PDB file of C-alpha atoms in Angstrom:
ATOM      1  CA  GLY A 244      81.888  90.453 114.183  1.00 80.00           C
ATOM      2  CA  VAL A 245      84.668  92.765 115.422  1.00 91.00           C
ATOM      3  CA  PRO A 246      85.408  95.653 113.016  1.00 94.00           C
ATOM      4  CA  VAL A 247      89.035  95.628 111.833  1.00 96.00           C
ATOM      5  CA  LEU A 248      90.952  98.420 110.090  1.00 96.00           C
ATOM      6  CA  VAL A 249      94.296  97.517 108.485  1.00 95.00           C
ATOM      7  CA  ILE A 250      96.662  99.931 106.729  1.00 96.00           C
ATOM      8  CA  ALA A 251      99.839  99.378 104.734  1.00 94.00           C
ATOM      9  CA  GLY A 252     103.231 100.168 106.210  1.00 92.00           C
ATOM     10  CA  ASN A 253     106.571 100.710 104.510  1.00 89.00           C
ATOM     11  CA  HIS A 254     107.238  96.937 104.525  1.00 87.00           C
ATOM     12  CA  ASP A 255     104.021  96.172 102.643  1.00 88.00           C
ATOM     13  CA  SER A 256     102.883  96.097  99.041  1.00 91.00           C
ATOM     14  CA  PRO A 257      99.950  98.555  99.115  1.00 90.00           C
ATOM     15  CA  GLU A 258      98.354  97.136  95.966  1.00 90.00           C
ATOM     16  CA  ARG A 259      98.418  93.571  97.260  1.00 91.00           C
ATOM     17  CA  LEU A 260      97.203  94.528 100.724  1.00 88.00           C
ATOM     18  CA  GLY A 261      94.271  96.582  99.440  1.00 89.00           C
ATOM     19  CA  PHE A 262      93.261  94.230  96.637  1.00 89.00           C
ATOM     20  CA  GLY A 263      90.334  92.581  98.461  1.00 87.00           C
ATOM     21  CA  ASP A 264      89.107  95.617 100.389  1.00 90.00           C
ATOM     22  CA  ARG A 265      85.657  95.845  98.798  1.00 88.00           C
ATOM     23  CA  VAL A 266      84.986  92.138  99.376  1.00 92.00           C
ATOM     24  CA  LEU A 267      86.297  92.103 102.946  1.00 93.00           C
ATOM     25  CA  ALA A 268      84.389  95.294 103.801  1.00 91.00           C
ATOM     26  CA  ARG A 269      81.198  93.215 103.846  1.00 91.00           C
ATOM     27  CA  GLN A 270      82.641  91.457 106.907  1.00 92.00           C
ATOM     28  CA  ASN A 271      83.632  94.732 108.629  1.00 92.00           C
ATOM     29  CA  ILE A 272      87.302  94.271 107.633  1.00 94.00           C
ATOM     30  CA  ARG A 273      88.836  97.273 105.884  1.00 94.00           C
ATOM     31  CA  MET A 274      92.198  96.928 104.132  1.00 94.00           C
ATOM     32  CA  VAL A 275      93.519 100.328 103.041  1.00 95.00           C
ATOM     33  CA  GLY A 276      96.698  99.976 101.019  1.00 92.00           C
ATOM     34  CA  GLN A 277      97.358 103.475  99.799  1.00 89.00           C
ATOM     35  CA  VAL A 278      96.199 107.054  99.818  1.00 91.00           C
ATOM     36  CA  ALA A 279      93.577 107.887  97.212  1.00 90.00           C
ATOM     37  CA  ALA A 280      90.994 110.616  96.698  1.00 90.00           C
ATOM     38  CA  GLN A 281      88.158 108.118  97.014  1.00 90.00           C
ATOM     39  CA  VAL A 282      89.254 106.702 100.399  1.00 91.00           C
ATOM     40  CA  GLU A 283      86.599 107.422 103.030  1.00 93.00           C
ATOM     41  CA  PRO A 284      86.773 107.385 106.834  1.00 96.00           C
ATOM     42  CA  VAL A 285      85.566 104.206 108.516  1.00 95.00           C
ATOM     43  CA  VAL A 286      82.622 105.146 110.716  1.00 96.00           C
ATOM     44  CA  LEU A 287      81.822 103.242 113.911  1.00 95.00           C
ATOM     45  CA  ALA A 288      79.234 104.279 116.474  1.00 95.00           C
ATOM     46  CA  ASP A 289      78.610 104.005 120.200  1.00 95.00           C
ATOM     47  CA  GLU A 290      75.856 105.342 122.422  1.00 95.00           C
ATOM     48  CA  ALA A 291      77.253 108.875 122.004  1.00 95.00           C
ATOM     49  CA  GLY A 292      77.211 108.760 118.204  1.00 96.00           C
ATOM     50  CA  PRO A 293      79.690 108.174 115.367  1.00 97.00           C
ATOM     51  CA  VAL A 294      83.473 108.007 115.554  1.00 98.00           C
ATOM     52  CA  TYR A 295      85.386 108.612 112.312  1.00 98.00           C
ATOM     53  CA  PHE A 296      88.500 106.475 111.839  1.00 98.00           C
ATOM     54  CA  CYS A 297      90.830 107.939 109.217  1.00 97.00           C
ATOM     55  CA  PRO A 298      93.219 105.418 107.599  1.00 97.00           C
ATOM     56  CA  LEU A 299      96.577 106.975 106.674  1.00 96.00           C
ATOM     57  CA  PRO A 300      98.829 104.263 105.226  1.00 95.00           C
ATOM     58  CA  TYR A 301     102.504 104.885 104.582  1.00 92.00           C
ATOM     59  CA  VAL A 302     102.933 106.862 101.388  1.00 87.00           C
ATOM     60  CA  GLU A 303     105.793 108.334  99.400  1.00 89.00           C
ATOM     61  CA  PRO A 304     105.585 111.984  98.300  1.00 93.00           C
ATOM     62  CA  ALA A 305     105.604 110.907  94.649  1.00 92.00           C
ATOM     63  CA  ILE A 306     102.448 108.833  95.208  1.00 91.00           C
ATOM     64  CA  VAL A 307     100.697 111.807  96.802  1.00 93.00           C
ATOM     65  CA  ARG A 308     101.627 113.971  93.835  1.00 94.00           C
ATOM     66  CA  GLU A 309     100.194 111.368  91.479  1.00 93.00           C
ATOM     67  CA  ARG A 310      97.034 110.365  93.338  1.00 92.00           C
ATOM     68  CA  LEU A 311      96.028 113.545  95.152  1.00 93.00           C
ATOM     69  CA  GLY A 312      97.453 116.117  92.758  1.00 93.00           C
ATOM     70  CA  VAL A 313      99.321 117.874  95.569  1.00 93.00           C
ATOM     71  CA  ASP A 314     102.840 119.235  95.048  1.00 94.00           C
ATOM     72  CA  ALA A 315     104.388 117.267  97.916  1.00 93.00           C
ATOM     73  CA  HIS A 316     108.168 116.772  98.043  1.00 92.00           C
ATOM     74  CA  SER A 317     108.674 115.633 101.659  1.00 92.00           C
ATOM     75  CA  HIS A 318     107.072 113.090 103.943  1.00 92.00           C
ATOM     76  CA  GLU A 319     105.629 115.916 106.022  1.00 94.00           C
ATOM     77  CA  GLN A 320     103.976 117.505 103.005  1.00 95.00           C
ATOM     78  CA  ALA A 321     102.717 114.121 101.820  1.00 94.00           C
ATOM     79  CA  LEU A 322     101.160 113.274 105.177  1.00 95.00           C
ATOM     80  CA  GLN A 323      99.658 116.753 105.509  1.00 96.00           C
ATOM     81  CA  ALA A 324      97.986 116.292 102.128  1.00 96.00           C
ATOM     82  CA  ALA A 325      96.655 112.855 103.097  1.00 96.00           C
ATOM     83  CA  VAL A 326      95.327 114.186 106.407  1.00 96.00           C
ATOM     84  CA  ALA A 327      93.632 117.106 104.645  1.00 96.00           C
ATOM     85  CA  GLN A 328      92.089 114.790 102.045  1.00 95.00           C
ATOM     86  CA  ILE A 329      90.448 112.353 104.440  1.00 96.00           C
ATOM     87  CA  GLY A 330      89.992 114.807 107.307  1.00 95.00           C
ATOM     88  CA  GLY A 331      87.874 116.960 105.027  1.00 95.00           C
ATOM     89  CA  LYS A 332      85.326 114.157 104.925  1.00 96.00           C
ATOM     90  CA  VAL A 333      84.769 114.238 108.707  1.00 97.00           C
ATOM     91  CA  PRO A 334      81.954 116.529 109.932  1.00 96.00           C
ATOM     92  CA  PRO A 335      83.068 119.461 112.115  1.00 95.00           C
ATOM     93  CA  GLY A 336      83.003 118.629 115.820  1.00 95.00           C
ATOM     94  CA  ALA A 337      82.845 114.866 115.270  1.00 97.00           C
ATOM     95  CA  ARG A 338      85.137 112.510 117.159  1.00 98.00           C
ATOM     96  CA  ARG A 339      88.008 111.456 114.940  1.00 97.00           C
ATOM     97  CA  VAL A 340      90.814 108.895 115.216  1.00 98.00           C
ATOM     98  CA  ALA A 341      93.821 108.640 112.881  1.00 98.00           C
ATOM     99  CA  VAL A 342      95.369 105.264 112.104  1.00 97.00           C
ATOM    100  CA  ALA A 343      98.729 106.087 110.522  1.00 96.00           C
ATOM    101  CA  HIS A 344     102.089 104.627 109.551  1.00 95.00           C
ATOM    102  CA  ALA A 345     104.785 107.289 109.871  1.00 93.00           C
ATOM    103  CA  PHE A 346     107.965 108.297 111.667  1.00 92.00           C
ATOM    104  CA  VAL A 347     106.816 111.054 114.018  1.00 94.00           C
ATOM    105  CA  ALA A 348     109.590 113.325 115.301  1.00 89.00           C
ATOM    106  CA  GLY A 349     110.553 112.601 118.904  1.00 83.00           C
ATOM    107  CA  GLY A 350     109.985 108.857 118.696  1.00 86.00           C
ATOM    108  CA  ALA A 351     112.731 106.408 119.718  1.00 82.00           C
ATOM    109  CA  GLY A 352     113.652 103.926 117.022  1.00 75.00           C
ATOM    110  CA  SER A 353     115.154 100.432 117.065  1.00 70.00           C
ATOM    111  CA  GLU A 354     117.742  98.588 114.975  1.00 70.00           C
ATOM    112  CA  SER A 355     115.165  96.389 113.252  1.00 66.00           C
ATOM    113  CA  GLU A 356     113.093  99.161 111.660  1.00 61.00           C
ATOM    114  CA  ARG A 357     113.589  99.814 107.981  1.00 63.00           C
ATOM    115  CA  PRO A 358     114.400 103.533 107.449  1.00 62.00           C
ATOM    116  CA  LEU A 359     111.758 105.478 105.543  1.00 61.00           C
ATOM    117  CA  ALA A 360     114.380 107.761 103.993  1.00 52.00           C
ATOM    118  CA  VAL A 361     118.017 108.830 104.350  1.00 45.00           C
ATOM    119  CA  GLY A 362     118.680 111.055 107.367  1.00 47.00           C
ATOM    120  CA  ALA A 363     115.821 112.798 109.160  1.00 46.00           C
ATOM    121  CA  VAL A 364     113.845 113.888 106.088  1.00 58.00           C
ATOM    122  CA  ALA A 365     111.236 111.187 106.747  1.00 79.00           C
ATOM    123  CA  ALA A 366     110.303 112.596 110.164  1.00 86.00           C
ATOM    124  CA  VAL A 367     106.993 114.427 110.467  1.00 93.00           C
ATOM    125  CA  PRO A 368     105.994 116.713 113.361  1.00 95.00           C
ATOM    126  CA  PRO A 369     103.217 115.653 115.755  1.00 95.00           C
ATOM    127  CA  ALA A 370     101.335 118.833 114.780  1.00 95.00           C
ATOM    128  CA  VAL A 371     100.360 117.121 111.518  1.00 96.00           C
ATOM    129  CA  PHE A 372      97.719 115.306 113.592  1.00 96.00           C
ATOM    130  CA  ASN A 373      96.183 118.387 115.218  1.00 96.00           C
ATOM    131  CA  GLY A 374      92.423 117.965 115.468  1.00 95.00           C
ATOM    132  CA  PHE A 375      92.421 114.213 116.076  1.00 97.00           C
ATOM    133  CA  HIS A 376      91.241 112.949 119.443  1.00 97.00           C
ATOM    134  CA  TYR A 377      93.548 109.924 119.211  1.00 98.00           C
ATOM    135  CA  VAL A 378      96.300 108.849 116.824  1.00 98.00           C
ATOM    136  CA  ALA A 379      97.229 105.149 116.587  1.00 97.00           C
ATOM    137  CA  LEU A 380     100.685 104.905 115.023  1.00 96.00           C
ATOM    138  CA  GLY A 381     102.675 102.156 113.408  1.00 93.00           C
ATOM    139  CA  HIS A 382     106.358 101.998 112.366  1.00 92.00           C
ATOM    140  CA  LEU A 383     108.466 102.346 115.534  1.00 91.00           C
ATOM    141  CA  HIS A 384     108.793  99.137 117.548  1.00 91.00           C
ATOM    142  CA  ARG A 385     108.914 100.637 121.055  1.00 90.00           C
ATOM    143  CA  PRO A 386     105.523 101.398 122.684  1.00 92.00           C
ATOM    144  CA  GLN A 387     105.617 105.150 123.331  1.00 94.00           C
ATOM    145  CA  PRO A 388     103.765 108.458 123.110  1.00 94.00           C
ATOM    146  CA  VAL A 389     105.094 111.193 120.817  1.00 94.00           C
ATOM    147  CA  GLY A 390     104.101 114.819 121.134  1.00 89.00           C
ATOM    148  CA  GLY A 391     101.264 114.062 123.547  1.00 90.00           C
ATOM    149  CA  GLU A 392      99.583 111.191 125.364  1.00 92.00           C
ATOM    150  CA  ASN A 393      96.941 110.874 122.632  1.00 95.00           C
ATOM    151  CA  ILE A 394      99.530 110.232 119.878  1.00 96.00           C
ATOM    152  CA  ARG A 395     101.005 106.795 120.482  1.00 96.00           C
ATOM    153  CA  TYR A 396     102.930 103.933 118.948  1.00 94.00           C
ATOM    154  CA  ALA A 397     101.613 100.591 120.148  1.00 91.00           C
ATOM    155  CA  GLY A 398     104.946  99.089 119.071  1.00 92.00           C
ATOM    156  CA  SER A 399     105.649  95.681 117.601  1.00 92.00           C
ATOM    157  CA  LEU A 400     104.127  92.554 119.101  1.00 92.00           C
ATOM    158  CA  LEU A 401     107.488  90.758 119.225  1.00 92.00           C
ATOM    159  CA  LYS A 402     111.149  91.744 119.625  1.00 91.00           C
ATOM    160  CA  TYR A 403     113.076  91.789 116.354  1.00 88.00           C
ATOM    161  CA  SER A 404     116.516  93.060 117.410  1.00 88.00           C
ATOM    162  CA  PHE A 405     118.848  92.853 120.408  1.00 89.00           C
ATOM    163  CA  ASP A 406     118.274  96.505 121.331  1.00 87.00           C
ATOM    164  CA  GLU A 407     114.602  95.633 121.892  1.00 89.00           C
ATOM    165  CA  ALA A 408     115.493  93.195 124.679  1.00 89.00           C
ATOM    166  CA  GLY A 409     114.492  95.739 127.321  1.00 88.00           C
ATOM    167  CA  HIS A 410     111.193  96.692 125.678  1.00 90.00           C
ATOM    168  CA  GLN A 411     107.910  95.822 127.352  1.00 91.00           C
ATOM    169  CA  LYS A 412     105.702  94.995 124.384  1.00 94.00           C
ATOM    170  CA  ALA A 413     102.038  95.853 124.767  1.00 93.00           C
ATOM    171  CA  VAL A 414      98.786  96.639 123.028  1.00 93.00           C
ATOM    172  CA  ASN A 415      96.738  99.706 123.864  1.00 94.00           C
ATOM    173  CA  LEU A 416      93.088  99.533 124.897  1.00 96.00           C
ATOM    174  CA  VAL A 417      91.726 103.005 124.130  1.00 96.00           C
ATOM    175  CA  GLU A 418      88.336 104.358 125.132  1.00 96.00           C
ATOM    176  CA  LEU A 419      86.833 107.643 123.928  1.00 96.00           C
ATOM    177  CA  ASP A 420      84.124 109.350 125.921  1.00 97.00           C
ATOM    178  CA  LYS A 421      81.349 111.374 124.313  1.00 96.00           C
ATOM    179  CA  ASP A 422      83.596 114.452 124.130  1.00 96.00           C
ATOM    180  CA  GLY A 423      86.572 112.598 122.658  1.00 96.00           C
ATOM    181  CA  ARG A 424      88.594 112.456 125.867  1.00 96.00           C
ATOM    182  CA  VAL A 425      90.893 109.444 125.933  1.00 96.00           C
ATOM    183  CA  ARG A 426      91.276 106.735 128.550  1.00 96.00           C
ATOM    184  CA  LEU A 427      94.140 104.367 127.774  1.00 95.00           C
ATOM    185  CA  GLU A 428      95.201 101.040 129.254  1.00 96.00           C
ATOM    186  CA  ALA A 429      98.424  99.369 128.105  1.00 93.00           C
ATOM    187  CA  ILE A 430      98.046  95.588 128.153  1.00 95.00           C
ATOM    188  CA  ALA A 431     101.463  93.921 128.499  1.00 94.00           C
ATOM    189  CA  LEU A 432     102.391  91.078 126.158  1.00 93.00           C
ATOM    190  CA  THR A 433     104.522  88.177 127.394  1.00 91.00           C
ATOM    191  CA  PRO A 434     106.250  86.213 124.615  1.00 90.00           C
ATOM    192  CA  ARG A 435     106.621  82.468 124.805  1.00 90.00           C
ATOM    193  CA  ARG A 436     110.366  82.927 124.240  1.00 88.00           C
ATOM    194  CA  ASP A 437     111.943  86.243 125.145  1.00 91.00           C
ATOM    195  CA  VAL A 438     115.074  87.981 123.848  1.00 89.00           C
ATOM    196  CA  ARG A 439     117.986  88.484 126.268  1.00 86.00           C
ATOM    197  CA  CYS A 440     121.447  89.982 125.896  1.00 88.00           C
ATOM    198  CA  VAL A 441     124.160  88.360 128.023  1.00 86.00           C
ATOM    199  CA  THR A 442     127.899  88.989 127.827  1.00 87.00           C
ATOM    200  CA  GLY A 443     130.974  87.047 128.888  1.00 87.00           C
ATOM    201  CA  TYR A 444     133.406  84.403 127.749  1.00 90.00           C
ATOM    202  CA  LEU A 445     131.934  81.193 126.402  1.00 88.00           C
ATOM    203  CA  GLU A 446     133.121  79.151 129.390  1.00 89.00           C
ATOM    204  CA  GLU A 447     131.427  81.573 131.799  1.00 87.00           C
ATOM    205  CA  LEU A 448     128.180  81.509 129.870  1.00 84.00           C
ATOM    206  CA  LEU A 449     128.205  77.712 129.795  1.00 85.00           C
ATOM    207  CA  ALA A 450     128.842  77.591 133.534  1.00 86.00           C
ATOM    208  CA  ARG A 451     126.012  80.049 134.216  1.00 80.00           C
ATOM    209  CA  GLY A 452     123.638  78.026 132.052  1.00 73.00           C
ATOM    210  CA  HIS A 453     122.933  80.794 129.523  1.00 61.00           C
ATOM    211  CA  VAL A 454     123.915  78.853 126.401  1.00 60.00           C
ATOM    212  CA  GLY A 455     121.514  76.218 125.160  1.00 55.00           C
ATOM    213  CA  HIS A 456     118.332  77.929 126.368  1.00 48.00           C
ATOM    214  CA  SER A 457     115.676  79.030 123.909  1.00 42.00           C
ATOM    215  CA  SER A 458     116.630  82.704 124.337  1.00 45.00           C
ATOM    216  CA  CYS A 459     119.053  84.574 122.084  1.00 46.00           C
ATOM    217  CA  ASN A 460     122.544  85.024 123.468  1.00 46.00           C
ATOM    218  CA  LEU A 461     125.107  87.671 122.621  1.00 43.00           C
ATOM    219  CA  MET A 462     128.557  86.393 123.523  1.00 40.00           C
ATOM    220  CA  GLY A 463     131.622  88.597 123.762  1.00 38.00           C
TER     221      GLY A 463
END
């Protein structure tokens, strides 16, 4: 009975992910694979009224040109077009939340993330999300805000590279009041088996008991 909104990232096949959306929508599960003119905000309500959740899956500029008819040649232009398309379906003054997969400028990356493009051309400025009360981001694996406390990466649930060993993985519990002000609580996640980086000669590591445990060991 819990509403779920899922969007495609750059690792996903958008067609496969969104294939069953209309069937799953009957169970309050929305699977939005790609940007399209007919995509509507997902509307949930509390005692203060509706909240409009705007799904913004990862999209290439070429797809935006094809599906939205916008002359987009960069990730920033593509995301701006997607925001304008779905944001235009939200009534003025309504509370709105973006659920997006993008590389927002200022975010700290990790070794395990697949680049969206060569160099920094994939980065988009936080200002693309102006007007949203909260922005829930996917792509970067480190939990972090970018451009403001209401624009946040929850991060990955698990650690996928050695440079994530020092990350504290978490999920964000976000509450909106009637005016759209945000209250956020980060709930720490503790993995069954963590990732550690230890250095030293093999004999030293054996003596210290590091080798043979269920953690990952980096030996130099």
